[in-house]
Coordinates of C-alpha atoms and ligand atoms in Angstrom, one line a residue:
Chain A
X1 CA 101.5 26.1 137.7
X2 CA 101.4 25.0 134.2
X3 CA 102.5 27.5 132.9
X4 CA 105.3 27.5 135.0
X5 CA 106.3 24.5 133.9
X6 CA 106.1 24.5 130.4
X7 CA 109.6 25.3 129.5
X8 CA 113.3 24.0 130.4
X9 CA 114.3 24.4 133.6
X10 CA 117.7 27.2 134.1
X11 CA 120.3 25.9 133.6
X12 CA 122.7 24.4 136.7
X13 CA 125.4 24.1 133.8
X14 CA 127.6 26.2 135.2
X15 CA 127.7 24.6 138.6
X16 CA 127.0 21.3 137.7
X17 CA 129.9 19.8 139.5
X18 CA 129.1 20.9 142.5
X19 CA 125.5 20.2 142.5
X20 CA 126.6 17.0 141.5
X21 CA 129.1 16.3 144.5
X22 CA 126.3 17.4 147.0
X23 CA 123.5 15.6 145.5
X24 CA 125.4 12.1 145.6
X25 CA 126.5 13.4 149.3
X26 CA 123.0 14.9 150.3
X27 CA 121.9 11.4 149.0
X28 CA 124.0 9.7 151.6
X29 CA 122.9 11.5 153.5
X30 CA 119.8 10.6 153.0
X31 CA 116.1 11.2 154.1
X32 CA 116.9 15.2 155.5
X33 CA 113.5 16.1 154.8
X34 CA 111.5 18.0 158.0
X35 CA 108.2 16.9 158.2
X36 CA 106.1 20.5 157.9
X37 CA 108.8 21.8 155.6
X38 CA 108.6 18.9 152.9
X39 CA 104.7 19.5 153.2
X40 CA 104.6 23.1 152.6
X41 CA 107.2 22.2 149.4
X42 CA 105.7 19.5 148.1
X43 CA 103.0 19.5 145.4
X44 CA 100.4 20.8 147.7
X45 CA 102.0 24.5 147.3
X46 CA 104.3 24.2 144.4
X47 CA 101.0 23.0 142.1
X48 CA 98.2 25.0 143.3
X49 CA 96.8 26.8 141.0
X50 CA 95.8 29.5 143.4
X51 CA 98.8 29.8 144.8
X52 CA 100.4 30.7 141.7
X53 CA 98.0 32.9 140.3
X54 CA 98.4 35.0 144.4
X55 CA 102.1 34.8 143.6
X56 CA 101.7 36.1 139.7
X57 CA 99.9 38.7 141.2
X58 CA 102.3 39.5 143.7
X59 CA 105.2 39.6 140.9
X60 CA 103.2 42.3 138.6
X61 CA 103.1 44.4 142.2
X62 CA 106.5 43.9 142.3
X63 CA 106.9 45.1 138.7
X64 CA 105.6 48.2 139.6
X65 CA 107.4 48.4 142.7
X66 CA 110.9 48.2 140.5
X67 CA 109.4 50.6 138.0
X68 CA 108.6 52.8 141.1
X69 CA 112.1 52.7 142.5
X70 CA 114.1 53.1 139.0
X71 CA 116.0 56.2 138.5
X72 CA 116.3 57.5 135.2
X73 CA 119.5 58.9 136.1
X74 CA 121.1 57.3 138.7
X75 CA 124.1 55.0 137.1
X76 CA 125.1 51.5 137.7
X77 CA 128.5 51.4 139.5
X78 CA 131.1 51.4 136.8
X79 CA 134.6 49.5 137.3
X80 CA 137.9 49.5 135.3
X81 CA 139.9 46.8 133.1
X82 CA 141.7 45.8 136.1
X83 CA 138.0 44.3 137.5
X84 CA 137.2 42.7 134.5
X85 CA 136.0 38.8 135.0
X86 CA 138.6 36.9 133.2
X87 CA 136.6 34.0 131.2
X88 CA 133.4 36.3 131.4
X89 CA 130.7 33.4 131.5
X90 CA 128.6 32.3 128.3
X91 CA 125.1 32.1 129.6
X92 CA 121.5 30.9 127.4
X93 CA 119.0 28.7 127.8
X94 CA 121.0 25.7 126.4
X95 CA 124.2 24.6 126.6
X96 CA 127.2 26.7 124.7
X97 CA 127.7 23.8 122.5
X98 CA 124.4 24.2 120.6
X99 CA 125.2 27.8 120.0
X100 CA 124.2 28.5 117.0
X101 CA 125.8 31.5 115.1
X102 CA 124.8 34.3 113.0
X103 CA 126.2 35.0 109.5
X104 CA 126.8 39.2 109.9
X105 CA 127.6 40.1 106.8
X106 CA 123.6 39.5 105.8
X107 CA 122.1 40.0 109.5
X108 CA 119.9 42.9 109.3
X109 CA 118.2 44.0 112.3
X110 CA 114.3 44.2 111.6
X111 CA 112.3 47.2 113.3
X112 CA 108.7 47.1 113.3
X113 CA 105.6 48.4 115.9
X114 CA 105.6 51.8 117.1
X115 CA 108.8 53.4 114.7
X116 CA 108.9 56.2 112.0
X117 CA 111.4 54.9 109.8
X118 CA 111.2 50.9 109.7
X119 CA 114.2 51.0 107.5
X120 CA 116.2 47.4 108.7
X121 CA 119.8 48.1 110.2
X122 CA 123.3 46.6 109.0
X123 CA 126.0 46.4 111.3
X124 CA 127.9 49.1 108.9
X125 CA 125.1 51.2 109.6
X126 CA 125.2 50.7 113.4
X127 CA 128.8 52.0 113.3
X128 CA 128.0 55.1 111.7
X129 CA 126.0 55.9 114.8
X130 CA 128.3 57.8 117.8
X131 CA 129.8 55.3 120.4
X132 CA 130.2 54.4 123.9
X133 CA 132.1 52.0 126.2
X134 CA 131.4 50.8 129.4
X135 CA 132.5 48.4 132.4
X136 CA 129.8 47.0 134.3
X137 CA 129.0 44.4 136.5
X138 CA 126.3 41.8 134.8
X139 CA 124.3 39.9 137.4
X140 CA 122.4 37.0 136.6
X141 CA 118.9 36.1 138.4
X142 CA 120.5 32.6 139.2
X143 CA 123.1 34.7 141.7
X144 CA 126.5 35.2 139.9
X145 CA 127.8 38.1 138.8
X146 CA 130.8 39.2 136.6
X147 CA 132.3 42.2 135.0
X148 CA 132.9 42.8 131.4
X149 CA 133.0 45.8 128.9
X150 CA 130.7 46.7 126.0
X151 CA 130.4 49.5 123.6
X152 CA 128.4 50.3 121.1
X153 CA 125.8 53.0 120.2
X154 CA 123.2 54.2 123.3
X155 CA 119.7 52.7 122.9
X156 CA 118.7 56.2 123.1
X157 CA 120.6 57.6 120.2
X158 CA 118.9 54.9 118.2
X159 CA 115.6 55.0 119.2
X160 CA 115.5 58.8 118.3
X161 CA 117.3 58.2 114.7
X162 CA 114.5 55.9 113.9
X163 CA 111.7 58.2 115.2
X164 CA 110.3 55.3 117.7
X165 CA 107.4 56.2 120.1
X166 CA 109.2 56.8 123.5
X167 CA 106.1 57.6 125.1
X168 CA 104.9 53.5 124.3
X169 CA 105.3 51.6 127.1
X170 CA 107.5 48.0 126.0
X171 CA 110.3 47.2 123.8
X172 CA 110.2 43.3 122.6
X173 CA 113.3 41.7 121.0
X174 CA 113.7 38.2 119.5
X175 CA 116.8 36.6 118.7
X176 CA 118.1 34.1 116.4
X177 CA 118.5 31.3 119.0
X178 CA 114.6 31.9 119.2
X179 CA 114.6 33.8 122.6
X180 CA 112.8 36.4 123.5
X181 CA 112.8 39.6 126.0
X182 CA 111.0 42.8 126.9
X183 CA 111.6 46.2 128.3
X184 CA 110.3 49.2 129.5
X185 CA 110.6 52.4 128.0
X186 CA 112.6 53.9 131.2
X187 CA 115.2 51.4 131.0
X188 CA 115.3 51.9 126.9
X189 CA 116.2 55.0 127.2
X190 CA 118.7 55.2 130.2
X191 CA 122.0 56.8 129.3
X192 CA 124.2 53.6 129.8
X193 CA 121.6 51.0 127.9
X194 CA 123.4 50.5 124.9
X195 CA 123.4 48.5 121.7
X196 CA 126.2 46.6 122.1
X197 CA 128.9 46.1 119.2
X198 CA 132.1 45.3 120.9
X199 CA 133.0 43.3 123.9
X200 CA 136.8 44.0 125.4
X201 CA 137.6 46.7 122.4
X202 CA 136.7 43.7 119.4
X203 CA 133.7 42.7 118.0
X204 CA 131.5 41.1 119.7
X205 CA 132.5 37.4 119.6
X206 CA 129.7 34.5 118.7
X207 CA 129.1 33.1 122.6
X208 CA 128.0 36.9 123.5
X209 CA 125.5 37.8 121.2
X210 CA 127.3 38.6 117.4
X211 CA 126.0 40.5 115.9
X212 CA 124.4 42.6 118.2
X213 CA 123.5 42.4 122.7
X214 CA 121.5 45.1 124.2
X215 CA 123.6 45.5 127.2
X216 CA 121.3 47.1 130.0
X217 CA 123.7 47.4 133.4
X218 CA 120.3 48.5 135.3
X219 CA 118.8 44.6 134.8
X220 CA 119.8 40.9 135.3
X221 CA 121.3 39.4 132.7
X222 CA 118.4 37.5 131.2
X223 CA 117.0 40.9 130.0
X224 CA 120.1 42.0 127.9
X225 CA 119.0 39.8 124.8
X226 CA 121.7 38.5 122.1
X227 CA 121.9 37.9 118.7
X228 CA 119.0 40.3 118.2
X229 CA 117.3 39.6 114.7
X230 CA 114.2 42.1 115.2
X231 CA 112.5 44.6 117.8
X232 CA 109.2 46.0 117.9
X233 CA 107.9 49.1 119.6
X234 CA 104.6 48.6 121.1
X235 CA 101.6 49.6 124.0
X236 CA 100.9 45.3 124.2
X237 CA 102.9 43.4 126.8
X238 CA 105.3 41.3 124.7
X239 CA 106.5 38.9 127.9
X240 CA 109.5 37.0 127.2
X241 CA 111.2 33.0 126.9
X242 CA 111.9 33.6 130.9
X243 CA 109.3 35.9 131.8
X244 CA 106.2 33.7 130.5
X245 CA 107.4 30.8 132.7
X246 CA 107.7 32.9 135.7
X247 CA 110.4 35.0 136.3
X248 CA 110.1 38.3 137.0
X249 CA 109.4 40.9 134.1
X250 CA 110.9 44.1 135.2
X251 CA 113.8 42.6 137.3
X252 CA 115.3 45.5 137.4
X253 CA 118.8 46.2 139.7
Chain B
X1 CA 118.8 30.5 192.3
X2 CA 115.6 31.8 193.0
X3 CA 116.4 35.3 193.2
X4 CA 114.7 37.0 190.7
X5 CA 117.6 37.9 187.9
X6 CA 115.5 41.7 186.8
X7 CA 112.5 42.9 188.6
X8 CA 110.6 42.8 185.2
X9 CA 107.3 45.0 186.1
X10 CA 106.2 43.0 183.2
X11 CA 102.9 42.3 185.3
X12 CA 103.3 45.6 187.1
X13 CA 100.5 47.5 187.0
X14 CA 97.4 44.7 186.6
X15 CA 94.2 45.7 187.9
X16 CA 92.9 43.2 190.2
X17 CA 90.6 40.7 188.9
X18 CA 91.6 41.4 185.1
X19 CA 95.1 39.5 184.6
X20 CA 97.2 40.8 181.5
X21 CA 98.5 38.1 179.1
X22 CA 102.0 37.1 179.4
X23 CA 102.4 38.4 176.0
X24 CA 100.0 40.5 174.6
X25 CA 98.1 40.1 171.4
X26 CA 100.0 42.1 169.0
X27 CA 103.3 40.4 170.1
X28 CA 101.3 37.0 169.8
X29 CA 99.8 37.9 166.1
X30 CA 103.2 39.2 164.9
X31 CA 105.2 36.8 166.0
X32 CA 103.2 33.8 164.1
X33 CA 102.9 36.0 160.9
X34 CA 106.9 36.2 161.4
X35 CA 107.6 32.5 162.0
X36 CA 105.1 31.9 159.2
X37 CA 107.6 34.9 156.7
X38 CA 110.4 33.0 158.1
X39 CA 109.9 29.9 156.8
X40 CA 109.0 31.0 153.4
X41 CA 112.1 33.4 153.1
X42 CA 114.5 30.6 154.2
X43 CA 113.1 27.6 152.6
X44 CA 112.7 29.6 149.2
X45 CA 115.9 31.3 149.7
X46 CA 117.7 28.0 150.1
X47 CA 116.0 27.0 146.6
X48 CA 117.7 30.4 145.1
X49 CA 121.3 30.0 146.6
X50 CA 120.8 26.2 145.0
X51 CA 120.9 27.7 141.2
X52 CA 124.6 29.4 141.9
X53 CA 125.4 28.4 145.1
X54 CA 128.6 30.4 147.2
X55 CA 130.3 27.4 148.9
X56 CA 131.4 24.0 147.7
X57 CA 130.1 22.2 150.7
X58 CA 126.7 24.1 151.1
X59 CA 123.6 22.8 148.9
X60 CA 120.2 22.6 149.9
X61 CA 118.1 19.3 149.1
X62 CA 115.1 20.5 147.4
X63 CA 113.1 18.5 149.8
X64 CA 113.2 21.3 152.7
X65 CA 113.4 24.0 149.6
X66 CA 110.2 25.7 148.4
X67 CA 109.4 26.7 145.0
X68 CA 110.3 23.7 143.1
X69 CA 112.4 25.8 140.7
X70 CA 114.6 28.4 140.3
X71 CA 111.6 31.0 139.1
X72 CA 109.1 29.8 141.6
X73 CA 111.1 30.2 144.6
X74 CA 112.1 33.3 143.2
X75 CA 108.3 35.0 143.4
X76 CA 108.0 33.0 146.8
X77 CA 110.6 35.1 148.0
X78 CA 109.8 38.5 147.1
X79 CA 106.2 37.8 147.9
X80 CA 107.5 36.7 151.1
X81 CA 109.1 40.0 151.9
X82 CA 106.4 41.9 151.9
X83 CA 105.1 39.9 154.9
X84 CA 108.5 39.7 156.5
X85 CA 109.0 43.2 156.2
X86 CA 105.4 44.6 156.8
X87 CA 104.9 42.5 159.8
X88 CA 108.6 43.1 160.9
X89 CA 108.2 47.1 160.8
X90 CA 104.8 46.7 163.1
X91 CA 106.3 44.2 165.7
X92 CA 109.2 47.0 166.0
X93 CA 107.0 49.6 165.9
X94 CA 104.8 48.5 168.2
X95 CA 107.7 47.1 170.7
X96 CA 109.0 50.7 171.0
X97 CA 105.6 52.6 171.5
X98 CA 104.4 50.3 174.1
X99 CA 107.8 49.8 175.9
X100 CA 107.7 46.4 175.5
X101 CA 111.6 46.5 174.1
X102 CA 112.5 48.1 177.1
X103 CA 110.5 46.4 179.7
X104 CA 111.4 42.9 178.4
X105 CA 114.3 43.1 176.3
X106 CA 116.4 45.4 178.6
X107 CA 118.7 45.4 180.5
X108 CA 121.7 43.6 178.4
X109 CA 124.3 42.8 181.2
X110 CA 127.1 40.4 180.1
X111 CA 127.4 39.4 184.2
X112 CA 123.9 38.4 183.9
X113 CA 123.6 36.9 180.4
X114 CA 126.5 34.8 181.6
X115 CA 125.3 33.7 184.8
X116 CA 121.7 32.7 183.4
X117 CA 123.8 31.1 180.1
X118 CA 125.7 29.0 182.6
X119 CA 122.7 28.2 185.0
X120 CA 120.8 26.8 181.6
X121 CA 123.6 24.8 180.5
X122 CA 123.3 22.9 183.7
X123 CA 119.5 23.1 183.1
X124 CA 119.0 24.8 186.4
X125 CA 117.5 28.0 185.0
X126 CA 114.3 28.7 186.3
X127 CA 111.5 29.9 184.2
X128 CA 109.7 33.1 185.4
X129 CA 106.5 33.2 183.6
X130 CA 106.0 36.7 182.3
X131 CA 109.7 37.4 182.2
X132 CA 112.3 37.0 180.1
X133 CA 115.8 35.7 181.6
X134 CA 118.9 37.4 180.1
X135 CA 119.9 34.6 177.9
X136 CA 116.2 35.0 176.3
X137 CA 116.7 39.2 176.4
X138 CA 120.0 38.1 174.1
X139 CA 118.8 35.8 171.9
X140 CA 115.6 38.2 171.3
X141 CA 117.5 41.3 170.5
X142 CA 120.4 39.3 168.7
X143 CA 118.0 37.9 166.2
X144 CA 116.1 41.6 166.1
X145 CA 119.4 42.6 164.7
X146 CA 120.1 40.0 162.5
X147 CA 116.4 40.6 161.1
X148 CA 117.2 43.9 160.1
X149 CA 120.8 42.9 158.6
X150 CA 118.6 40.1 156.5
X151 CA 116.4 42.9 155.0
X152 CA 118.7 45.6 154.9
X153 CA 121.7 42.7 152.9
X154 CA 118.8 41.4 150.6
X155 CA 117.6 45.0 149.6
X156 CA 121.3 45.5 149.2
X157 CA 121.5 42.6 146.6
X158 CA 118.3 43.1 145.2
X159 CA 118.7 46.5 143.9
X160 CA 122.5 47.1 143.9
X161 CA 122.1 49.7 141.3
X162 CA 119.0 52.1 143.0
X163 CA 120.0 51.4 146.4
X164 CA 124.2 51.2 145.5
X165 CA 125.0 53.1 148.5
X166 CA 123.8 50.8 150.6
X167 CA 125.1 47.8 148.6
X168 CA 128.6 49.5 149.2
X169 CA 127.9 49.6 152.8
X170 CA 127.8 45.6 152.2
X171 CA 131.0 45.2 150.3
X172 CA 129.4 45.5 147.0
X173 CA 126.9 43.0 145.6
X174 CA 129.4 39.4 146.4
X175 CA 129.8 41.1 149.9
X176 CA 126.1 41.5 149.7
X177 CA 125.2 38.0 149.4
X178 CA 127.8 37.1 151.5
X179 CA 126.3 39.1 154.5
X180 CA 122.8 37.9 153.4
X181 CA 123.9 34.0 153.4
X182 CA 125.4 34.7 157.1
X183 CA 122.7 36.5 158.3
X184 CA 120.2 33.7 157.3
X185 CA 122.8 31.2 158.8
X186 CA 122.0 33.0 162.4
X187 CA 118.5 33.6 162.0
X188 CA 118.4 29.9 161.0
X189 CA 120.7 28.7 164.1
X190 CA 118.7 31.2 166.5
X191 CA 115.9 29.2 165.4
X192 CA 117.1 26.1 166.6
X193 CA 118.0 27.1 169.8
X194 CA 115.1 29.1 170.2
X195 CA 113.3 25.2 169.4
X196 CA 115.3 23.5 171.5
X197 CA 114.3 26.3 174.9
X198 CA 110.7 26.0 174.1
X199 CA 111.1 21.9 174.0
X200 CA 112.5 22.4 177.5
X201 CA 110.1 25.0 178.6
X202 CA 106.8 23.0 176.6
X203 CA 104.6 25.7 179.2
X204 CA 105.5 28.4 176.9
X205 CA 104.4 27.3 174.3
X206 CA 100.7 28.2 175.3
X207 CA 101.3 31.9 176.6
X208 CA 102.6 32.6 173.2
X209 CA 99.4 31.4 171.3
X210 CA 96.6 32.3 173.9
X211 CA 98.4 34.3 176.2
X212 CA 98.2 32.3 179.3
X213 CA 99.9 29.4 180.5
X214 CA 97.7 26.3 179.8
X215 CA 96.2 24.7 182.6
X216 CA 94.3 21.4 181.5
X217 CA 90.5 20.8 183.2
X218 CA 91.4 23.7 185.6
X219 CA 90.4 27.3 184.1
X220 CA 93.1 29.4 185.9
X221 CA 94.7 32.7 185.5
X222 CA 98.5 32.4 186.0
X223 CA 99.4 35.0 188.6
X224 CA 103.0 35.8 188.2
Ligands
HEM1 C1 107.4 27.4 164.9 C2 108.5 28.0 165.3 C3 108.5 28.8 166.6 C4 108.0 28.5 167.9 C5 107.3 27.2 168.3 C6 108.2 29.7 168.7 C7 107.9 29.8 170.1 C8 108.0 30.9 170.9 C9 107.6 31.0 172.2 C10 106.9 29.9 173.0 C11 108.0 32.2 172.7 C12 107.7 32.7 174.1 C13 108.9 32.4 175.0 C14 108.6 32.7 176.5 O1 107.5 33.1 176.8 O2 109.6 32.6 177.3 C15 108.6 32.9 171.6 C16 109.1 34.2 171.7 C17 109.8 34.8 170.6 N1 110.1 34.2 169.4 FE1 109.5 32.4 168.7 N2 108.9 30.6 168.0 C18 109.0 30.2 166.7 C19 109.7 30.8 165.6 C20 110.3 32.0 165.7 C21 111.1 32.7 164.7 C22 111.3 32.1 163.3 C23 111.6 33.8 165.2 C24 112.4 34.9 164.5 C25 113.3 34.7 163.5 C26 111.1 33.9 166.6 C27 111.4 35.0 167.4 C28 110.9 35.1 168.7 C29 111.0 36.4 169.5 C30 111.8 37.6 169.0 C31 110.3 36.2 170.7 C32 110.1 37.2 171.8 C33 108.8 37.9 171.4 C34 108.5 39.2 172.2 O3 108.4 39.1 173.4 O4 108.4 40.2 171.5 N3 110.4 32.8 166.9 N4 108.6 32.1 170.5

């Protein structure tokens, strides 16, 4: 379960009220716990070793399950402005106030693996590239959802202008706030994964992902990376922040 | 009081000499492997409603959650499904091959379900070993239902994109969770009633793990 372990726990940020209100009542409350139950989640389970490695096991199963199920043309449900989540949550593995921001006029996005022309990208070079726009509901392993509109230039489009490998099987990003995420080559190239520029028709704005969020409609949100500094094309299973502490890798919707 | 409420032929056709369980093996195996999916899926679905949680008033105490985190509860729960929904599909299968939905499950009459309801709130509901009285026959096919609306909400919520015609069916994916939240809510209060009939009915308890009522010192077939 170590490995499990190793990294912050997600975030209850956005909730924290409320867990906080039923904590102090749960604590009251007081002594709730059922005898069998507290045993089968206490250490015994949650810390075996054995356990986790059946239940790691059982995640890469599910992995190819998802990949199994995934259409390559079936589209996520689109909405209009009208549905669009007022306030459309920031979400990252720390608080928004430690946000840290990228300068744009000298980001460069960095290609490297399994791509023809490694050439890095400005964001005046992304805009040269055709367009697209989108409303789509983002829903977040945690539970939420919410609805919000992206456009920029289909992964697809790009991944052919810079000659990458679409037979290889993973796409790793990292970002500047040091995350990281992977992604198959299906998803990379469905028609409504794009490289997002613009969120609500102006660019996008620091808290979701300036310069540049892949914005992947077919995933949970803590697969549609921000603030992407570099990607890399490649056969070897990049995992990801999330992924490499447990979470499922394909999580696909 | 004592007539019998349905002439179950439960016991029926028994050859003499070689008494049939009260409930036979597969139905015994299945239904431990369910209680066993149950638990998991409830406990570690309590720990996943904890990280964004629908209703003010509703939190789990990770105490009675399992998973310790958001992520581990999270494989817990689709590991969990598999044995929920491998297990589920045999029991159902199996309970409409062998007639053991009809036979025991059937008939569903609302004059009967209430006289048996009221007869057990005054605790004077006797209990027929090898049959099922029509409160039981509710409860049983009530939480059959809900079982499939569990699945059929969480695939719904799961994989609102693939499966989006279904997740419309729910509402969309918020109507999705809602229905999946409410479903567990009955599964969870079947449970307890379900607890609460075997506590008064302890002899059951036995027929469901070895298939015959226990008879301590005294090796005895029960003859219905
Ligand atoms: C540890 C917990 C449980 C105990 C001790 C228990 C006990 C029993 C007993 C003693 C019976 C037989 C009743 C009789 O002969 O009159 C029974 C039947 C049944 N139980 Fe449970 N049960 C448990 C959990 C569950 C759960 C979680 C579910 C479903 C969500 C469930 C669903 C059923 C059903 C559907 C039947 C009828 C089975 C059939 O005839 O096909 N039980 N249970």
């Amino acid at each position: 379960m170590r490995t499990l372990f190793s990294g912050p726990r997600p975030s209850l940020r956005d909730h924290k009220p409320n867990v906080q209100l039923a904590e102090r009542r749960l604590f009251l409350r007081g002594g709730l716990s059922i005898g069998a139950l507290s045993l089968l989640s206490g250490c015994d389970l949650t810390d075996n070793e054995q356990v986790d490695s059946v239940l790691t096991a059982i995640s890469r199963l599910n992995d190819r399950a998802q990949a199994a199920l995934f259409s390559r043309t079936t589209l996520a449900p689109t909405y209009t402005a009208a549905d669009i989540t007022p306030n459309f949550p920031f979400n990252a593995y720390y608080a928004e106030s430690k946000l840290r921001p990228v300068d744009g006029e000298h980001w460069k996005l960095e290609l490297a693996g399994r791509i023809a022309d490694k050439k890095p990208w400005t964001l005046a070079d992304l805009r040269t590239l055709p367009q697209e726009s989108q409303i789509t509901r983002h829903i977040c392993v945690e539970g939420w959802s919410a609805i919000g509109q992206w456009s920029g230039v289909p992964f697809r489009t790009f991944l052919e202008r810079i000659g990458a490998d679409t037979k290889a099987a993973y796409i790793g990003f990292t970002c500047a706030d040091d995350y990281r995420t992977s992604i198959d080559m299906a998803t990379a190239l469905h028609p409504q994964t794009i490289i997002a520029l613009d969120y609500a028709g102006a660019p996008l704005p620091d808290r979701y992902g300036y310069p540049i969020k892949l914005r992947i409609p077919t995933k949970l949100g803590f697969k549609n990376p921000k603030q992407i500094l570099a990607m890399t094309v490649t056969n070897d299973y990049p995992g990801g922040y999330w992924e490499d502490q447990g979470y499922n890798w394909f999580s696909g919707s | 009081m004592d007539r019998p409420i349905t002439a179950s032929p439960v016991l029926g056709g028994t050859p003499p000499g070689k008494p049939r369980p009260l409930h036979s093996g597969f139905v015994r195996a299945t239904h431990w492997i369910n209680a066993l999916a149950i638990l998991i899926m409830v406990t570690s679905g309590w720990r996943i409603y904890d990280a964004s949680p629908l209703f003010e008033a509703v939190f789990f105490p990770k105490g009675i959650t399992l998973g310790g985190w958001l992520g581990g509860a999270l494989q817990w729960h689709f590991a969990g499904m598999w044995l929920l929904v491998g297990n589920g599909l045999a029991y159902v299968a199996h309970g409409f091959a062998s007639g053991h939905f009809r036979r025991d499950f059937l008939p569903l009459r609302p004059r009967e379900i209430l006289h048996d309801m009221i007869a057990a709130l005054k605790f004077r509901l006797p209990h027929v070993a090898g049959r099922y009285n029509a409160v039981q026959r509710l409860l049983y096919v009530g939480v059959l239902g809900l079982g499939v609306l569990v699945v059929l909400s969480g695939l719904a919520i799961w994989k609102p994109v693939q499966l989006q015609l279904l997740t419309a069916v729910f509402g969309g994916y918020e109507g999705g969770r809602l229905v999946h939240f409410a479903a567990m809510a009955g599964i969870v209060g079947f449970v307890v009633v379900h607890l609460a009939l075997v506590a008064l009915v302890p002899k059951t308890l036995p027929t469901m793990i070895i298939g015959r009522e226990l008879h301590l010192g005294r090796a005895r077939e029960v003859k219905p």
